[in-house]
Short mmCIF file of C-alpha atoms in Angstrom, two decimals:
data_model
loop_
_atom_site.label_atom_id
_atom_site.label_comp_id
_atom_site.label_asym_id
_atom_site.label_seq_id
_atom_site.Cartn_x
_atom_site.Cartn_y
_atom_site.Cartn_z
CA UNK A 1 2.47 25.69 93.16
CA UNK A 2 3.89 26.41 89.65
CA UNK A 3 1.91 24.83 86.94
CA UNK A 4 3.03 23.68 83.38
CA UNK A 5 3.14 27.19 81.73
CA UNK A 6 5.21 28.52 84.70
CA UNK A 7 7.69 25.65 84.41
CA UNK A 8 7.89 26.11 80.65
CA UNK A 9 8.65 29.75 81.05
CA UNK A 10 11.53 28.85 83.39
CA UNK A 11 12.78 26.09 80.93
CA UNK A 12 12.89 28.58 78.11
CA UNK A 13 14.89 30.99 80.31
CA UNK A 14 17.35 28.27 81.15
CA UNK A 15 17.73 27.21 77.55
CA UNK A 16 18.66 30.79 76.68
CA UNK A 17 20.79 31.69 79.65
CA UNK A 18 22.40 28.43 80.81
CA UNK A 19 22.52 25.82 78.06
CA UNK A 20 25.95 25.39 76.51
CA UNK A 21 27.87 26.61 79.58
CA UNK A 22 30.12 24.64 81.91
CA UNK A 23 29.49 24.50 85.66
CA UNK A 24 32.63 25.88 87.23
CA UNK A 25 31.80 25.45 90.88
CA UNK A 26 28.98 24.57 93.15
CA UNK A 27 28.21 26.16 96.55
CA UNK A 28 25.76 24.32 98.79
CA UNK A 29 24.12 26.71 101.29
CA UNK A 30 21.48 24.38 102.70
CA UNK A 31 21.85 20.64 102.33
CA UNK A 32 18.11 20.14 102.87
CA UNK A 33 17.61 21.22 99.25
CA UNK A 34 19.64 18.10 98.17
CA UNK A 35 17.57 15.48 100.09
CA UNK A 36 16.55 13.91 96.81
CA UNK A 37 20.21 13.38 95.99
CA UNK A 38 20.79 10.39 98.13
CA UNK A 39 24.60 10.27 97.93
CA UNK A 40 24.92 13.61 99.59
CA UNK A 41 26.44 16.99 98.89
CA UNK A 42 29.99 16.01 97.96
CA UNK A 43 28.71 13.58 95.39
CA UNK A 44 26.35 16.25 94.09
CA UNK A 45 29.19 18.74 93.80
CA UNK A 46 31.48 16.25 92.14
CA UNK A 47 28.93 15.29 89.45
CA UNK A 48 28.31 18.88 88.52
CA UNK A 49 31.63 20.63 88.53
CA UNK A 50 33.17 20.47 85.11
CA UNK A 51 30.05 19.25 83.37
CA UNK A 52 28.42 21.25 80.59
CA UNK A 53 24.70 21.91 80.49
CA UNK A 54 23.57 20.59 77.07
CA UNK A 55 19.82 21.62 77.13
CA UNK A 56 16.96 22.48 79.35
CA UNK A 57 14.13 19.97 79.08
CA UNK A 58 10.61 19.72 80.60
CA UNK A 59 7.90 17.05 80.72
CA UNK A 60 4.80 18.13 82.52
CA UNK A 61 6.03 20.04 85.60
CA UNK A 62 9.36 17.98 85.71
CA UNK A 63 12.37 20.14 84.68
CA UNK A 64 15.90 18.82 83.98
CA UNK A 65 19.25 19.97 82.54
CA UNK A 66 21.13 17.21 80.57
CA UNK A 67 24.81 17.18 81.48
CA UNK A 68 27.74 16.31 79.24
CA UNK A 69 31.26 15.39 80.47
CA UNK A 70 33.72 16.47 77.87
CA UNK A 71 36.35 14.01 79.18
CA UNK A 72 34.13 10.98 78.72
CA UNK A 73 35.06 8.43 76.06
CA UNK A 74 31.72 9.04 74.08
CA UNK A 75 32.68 12.64 73.39
CA UNK A 76 30.35 14.28 75.86
CA UNK A 77 26.94 12.60 75.22
CA UNK A 78 24.65 13.20 78.26
CA UNK A 79 24.10 10.38 80.67
CA UNK A 80 22.96 12.33 83.66
CA UNK A 81 20.90 15.42 84.38
CA UNK A 82 20.41 17.97 87.03
CA UNK A 83 16.76 17.52 88.02
CA UNK A 84 15.03 20.56 89.65
CA UNK A 85 11.84 20.02 91.75
CA UNK A 86 10.37 23.52 92.18
CA UNK A 87 7.94 22.40 94.77
CA UNK A 88 5.74 25.24 96.34
CA UNK A 89 8.22 28.09 96.09
CA UNK A 90 11.40 26.97 94.35
CA UNK A 91 13.00 29.43 91.94
CA UNK A 92 15.84 29.08 89.51
CA UNK A 93 17.35 32.56 88.96
CA UNK A 94 20.24 33.67 86.78
CA UNK A 95 22.15 36.54 88.49
CA UNK A 96 25.35 38.45 88.32
CA UNK A 97 27.85 37.67 91.16
CA UNK A 98 27.56 41.17 92.40
CA UNK A 99 23.84 40.98 93.07
CA UNK A 100 22.99 40.37 96.78
CA UNK A 101 22.18 36.80 97.84
CA UNK A 102 18.54 36.11 98.17
CA UNK A 103 17.34 35.45 101.73
CA UNK A 104 16.45 31.90 100.93
CA UNK A 105 19.33 30.99 98.59
CA UNK A 106 20.00 27.21 98.93
CA UNK A 107 22.40 26.36 96.08
CA UNK A 108 24.64 28.53 93.87
CA UNK A 109 26.20 27.27 90.54
CA UNK A 110 28.90 29.39 88.96
CA UNK A 111 28.84 29.15 85.19
CA UNK A 112 31.53 29.54 82.62
CA UNK A 113 31.62 33.14 81.28
CA UNK A 114 29.33 34.03 78.27
CA UNK A 115 29.12 37.45 76.68
CA UNK A 116 26.17 39.56 78.13
CA UNK A 117 25.01 36.76 80.40
CA UNK A 118 25.01 36.54 84.21
CA UNK A 119 27.45 33.94 85.62
CA UNK A 120 25.43 32.44 88.42
CA UNK A 121 22.43 30.07 88.53
CA UNK A 122 20.85 30.20 91.92
CA UNK A 123 18.30 27.84 93.52
CA UNK A 124 16.11 29.73 95.85
CA UNK A 125 13.42 28.12 98.03
CA UNK A 126 11.53 29.68 100.90
CA UNK A 127 9.49 26.74 101.93
CA UNK A 128 12.01 24.03 101.16
CA UNK A 129 9.55 21.70 99.50
CA UNK A 130 11.63 21.76 96.26
CA UNK A 131 15.20 20.53 95.59
CA UNK A 132 17.92 19.54 93.23
CA UNK A 133 19.39 16.18 92.31
CA UNK A 134 21.70 14.58 89.78
CA UNK A 135 19.88 11.58 88.22
CA UNK A 136 20.50 9.23 85.33
CA UNK A 137 19.01 9.68 81.85
CA UNK A 138 17.19 6.69 80.43
CA UNK A 139 15.59 5.99 76.96
CA UNK A 140 11.99 7.06 76.49
CA UNK A 141 9.56 4.17 76.18
CA UNK A 142 8.32 5.40 72.79
CA UNK A 143 11.59 6.56 71.24
CA UNK A 144 10.40 10.11 71.16
CA UNK A 145 12.03 13.13 72.70
CA UNK A 146 12.18 13.11 76.55
CA UNK A 147 10.17 16.30 76.70
CA UNK A 148 10.15 19.85 75.45
CA UNK A 149 13.68 20.92 74.80
CA UNK A 150 15.89 22.61 72.17
CA UNK A 151 17.27 19.18 70.98
CA UNK A 152 15.18 16.02 70.42
CA UNK A 153 17.16 13.72 72.68
CA UNK A 154 15.20 10.48 73.20
CA UNK A 155 16.24 10.51 76.87
CA UNK A 156 14.31 11.35 80.00
CA UNK A 157 15.40 11.87 83.61
CA UNK A 158 14.90 8.61 85.43
CA UNK A 159 12.76 10.28 88.16
CA UNK A 160 10.22 11.48 85.43
CA UNK A 161 10.00 8.37 83.35
CA UNK A 162 6.51 7.64 84.90
CA UNK A 163 5.13 10.91 83.88
CA UNK A 164 2.78 11.05 80.81
CA UNK A 165 3.34 13.48 77.89
CA UNK A 166 1.48 16.80 78.29
CA UNK A 167 -0.95 18.26 75.73
CA UNK A 168 1.59 20.71 74.42
CA UNK A 169 4.05 17.89 73.62
CA UNK A 170 4.20 17.26 69.84
CA UNK A 171 4.18 13.47 70.68
CA UNK A 172 1.05 13.75 72.75
CA UNK A 173 -1.92 11.71 71.18
CA UNK A 174 -5.34 13.02 71.77
CA UNK A 175 -6.84 9.69 70.45
CA UNK A 176 -4.66 7.57 72.81
CA UNK A 177 -5.76 9.94 75.72
CA UNK A 178 -9.38 9.41 74.77
CA UNK A 179 -8.90 5.64 74.75
CA UNK A 180 -7.31 5.72 78.18
CA UNK A 181 -9.99 7.88 79.55
CA UNK A 182 -12.41 5.17 78.74
CA UNK A 183 -10.50 2.60 80.65
CA UNK A 184 -10.91 4.68 83.84
CA UNK A 185 -13.84 4.83 86.20
CA UNK A 186 -13.26 8.19 87.62
CA UNK A 187 -14.31 11.84 87.43
CA UNK A 188 -12.96 13.96 84.67
CA UNK A 189 -11.00 16.49 86.79
CA UNK A 190 -9.42 13.67 88.80
CA UNK A 191 -8.27 12.19 85.50
CA UNK A 192 -6.84 15.52 84.33
CA UNK A 193 -4.81 15.76 87.58
CA UNK A 194 -3.40 12.22 87.17
CA UNK A 195 0.18 12.80 85.97
CA UNK A 196 0.45 9.19 84.70
CA UNK A 197 -2.45 9.78 82.35
CA UNK A 198 -1.67 13.33 81.23
CA UNK A 199 0.94 15.58 82.69
CA UNK A 200 1.23 19.20 83.55
CA UNK A 201 -2.37 20.07 84.26
CA UNK A 202 -2.77 21.52 87.70
CA UNK A 203 -5.89 22.76 89.57
CA UNK A 204 -6.04 26.20 88.02
CA UNK A 205 -5.74 25.21 84.37
CA UNK A 206 -8.07 22.16 84.92
CA UNK A 207 -10.84 24.48 85.96
CA UNK A 208 -10.10 26.92 83.08
CA UNK A 209 -10.03 24.12 80.50
CA UNK A 210 -13.20 22.47 81.82
CA UNK A 211 -15.03 25.77 81.74
CA UNK A 212 -13.92 26.41 78.18
CA UNK A 213 -15.01 22.93 77.11
CA UNK A 214 -18.34 23.28 78.97
CA UNK A 215 -17.62 20.06 80.98
CA UNK A 216 -18.39 19.31 84.61
CA UNK A 217 -15.42 18.23 86.59
CA UNK A 218 -17.32 15.17 87.79
CA UNK A 219 -18.33 13.88 84.44
CA UNK A 220 -17.53 10.09 84.34
CA UNK A 221 -14.61 9.70 81.95
CA UNK A 222 -15.98 6.48 80.35
CA UNK A 223 -18.94 8.39 79.14
CA UNK A 224 -17.04 11.12 77.17
CA UNK A 225 -17.66 11.09 73.44
CA UNK A 226 -14.61 11.40 71.21
CA UNK A 227 -15.68 14.96 70.19
CA UNK A 228 -15.91 16.00 73.83
CA UNK A 229 -12.37 14.69 74.56
CA UNK A 230 -11.00 16.47 71.52
CA UNK A 231 -12.80 19.71 72.55
CA UNK A 232 -11.24 19.40 76.08
CA UNK A 233 -7.67 18.78 74.75
CA UNK A 234 -8.04 21.87 72.46
CA UNK A 235 -9.31 23.81 75.46
CA UNK A 236 -6.25 22.75 77.58
CA UNK A 237 -3.85 23.63 74.76
CA UNK A 238 -5.53 27.00 74.22
CA UNK A 239 -5.42 27.87 78.00
CA UNK A 240 -1.89 26.81 78.41
CA UNK A 241 -0.66 28.59 75.21
CA UNK A 242 -2.23 31.84 76.37
CA UNK A 243 -0.73 31.41 79.84
CA UNK A 244 2.76 30.90 78.25
CA UNK A 245 2.28 34.01 76.27
CA UNK A 246 1.47 35.94 79.43
CA UNK A 247 4.31 34.26 81.54
CA UNK A 248 2.21 32.17 83.82
CA UNK A 249 -0.55 32.63 86.42
CA UNK A 250 1.44 34.17 89.23
CA UNK A 251 -1.02 33.62 91.99
CA UNK A 252 1.95 33.22 94.38
CA UNK A 253 4.21 36.19 94.67
CA UNK A 254 7.10 33.64 94.90
CA UNK A 255 6.67 32.53 91.31
CA UNK A 256 9.03 34.32 88.93
CA UNK A 257 10.81 33.13 85.76
CA UNK A 258 14.62 32.68 85.42
CA UNK A 259 15.34 36.38 85.27
CA UNK A 260 13.00 37.40 88.04
CA UNK A 261 10.03 38.56 85.96
CA UNK A 262 6.60 37.60 87.21
CA UNK A 263 3.69 36.36 84.96
CA UNK A 264 0.33 37.95 84.72
CA UNK A 265 -2.17 35.41 83.23
CA UNK A 266 -4.17 35.55 86.42
CA UNK A 267 -5.86 38.65 84.99
CA UNK A 268 -7.28 36.61 82.21
CA UNK A 269 -8.81 33.66 84.11
CA UNK A 270 -12.39 32.79 83.29
CA UNK A 271 -13.24 30.27 86.00
CA UNK A 272 -10.60 29.94 88.79
CA UNK A 273 -11.15 32.19 91.72
CA UNK A 274 -14.34 33.81 90.20
CA UNK A 275 -16.84 32.49 92.69
CA UNK A 276 -19.78 35.00 93.08
CA UNK A 277 -19.01 36.74 89.78
CA UNK A 278 -21.06 36.35 86.53
CA UNK A 279 -20.04 33.80 84.03
CA UNK A 280 -18.53 35.69 81.14
CA UNK A 281 -19.88 33.30 78.45
CA UNK A 282 -23.36 33.44 79.83
CA UNK A 283 -23.17 37.20 80.08
CA UNK A 284 -22.26 37.38 76.39
CA UNK A 285 -25.33 35.27 75.60
CA UNK A 286 -27.65 37.44 77.58
CA UNK A 287 -28.00 35.07 80.57
CA UNK A 288 -27.19 35.69 84.21
CA UNK A 289 -25.26 32.76 85.82
CA UNK A 290 -23.07 33.15 88.80
CA UNK A 291 -19.91 31.18 89.13
CA UNK A 292 -19.73 28.91 92.09
CA UNK A 293 -16.82 27.36 94.28
CA UNK A 294 -17.14 23.77 95.33
CA UNK A 295 -14.82 21.57 97.49
CA UNK A 296 -12.86 19.01 95.52
CA UNK A 297 -9.99 16.75 96.83
CA UNK A 298 -9.17 19.16 99.65
CA UNK A 299 -8.99 21.96 97.04
CA UNK A 300 -11.50 24.17 95.26
CA UNK A 301 -13.26 23.75 91.87
CA UNK A 302 -14.92 26.71 90.16
CA UNK A 303 -17.60 26.36 87.48
CA UNK A 304 -20.74 27.81 85.94
CA UNK A 305 -24.01 26.02 87.00
CA UNK A 306 -25.54 26.68 83.63
CA UNK A 307 -22.61 25.86 81.28
CA UNK A 308 -21.26 22.99 83.28
CA UNK A 309 -24.33 21.21 84.72
CA UNK A 310 -23.83 18.33 87.18
CA UNK A 311 -24.24 14.96 85.50
CA UNK A 312 -26.68 12.55 87.05
CA UNK A 313 -23.99 9.88 87.36
CA UNK A 314 -21.32 12.17 88.65
CA UNK A 315 -18.10 10.69 90.06
CA UNK A 316 -16.70 13.01 92.69
#
């Protein structure tokens, strides 16, 4: 499943290739990809055709395109957004009309012409866990921007309003995050995966950040010292920033960004998927410690037994 850096790479591509353009027409190839749009395909088409994409915005792994209606009385301020759920295999691709249709093409949006830019935005989804929907925009609870975007609109897609800010968000507060951790009686990795507490951290990046911060995934959150929380937040930001620079993890061959290029951060992972291999940090310090894989919430966790020792009061 795409994680935050993958979704941010797609957002940046959409901001460059799609924002500022009008949606000329909508072709629905598979209505199953609109199951989250409860009013059906015709309403979906009617709300999109003629609207202009104002921006591309992301909070955590939620991605939306605010829409402006130039005929509205308020001069085109956005009130709705096209929300994209990428799911396990969803892709948003910008293509020239002459390019062959992808095998799993579900929805095609034809955009107003722009010099040097392709004219189609295609939603492709092999496993059909993702989808598109037009949703209302609502004010943010703290008055800050809805998420990462090119404009600081204090609006958020209604379906994403329950999602906390992510560590790369300028409005994210590490101090508030530390305080909230101390109100929870849970393990640290479970907290990192709780999108209402902090968004955008998936299994891969949780393992990478915990390794970098030398913290065990079952550490009770209410025992963390402030310095440890700040070290963890710094590790999350560093891991995600490096992943953004590389284009994402790309463990799944289905993950590509908006113009079809795949990421390669998987070559730089220090913990995830490295069971049976030496811990790189221990090796640098002249020790031999072998990374282990352990079952966690029907997934896997990877850690170094020396750097990330199991706490006595672990919360699994």
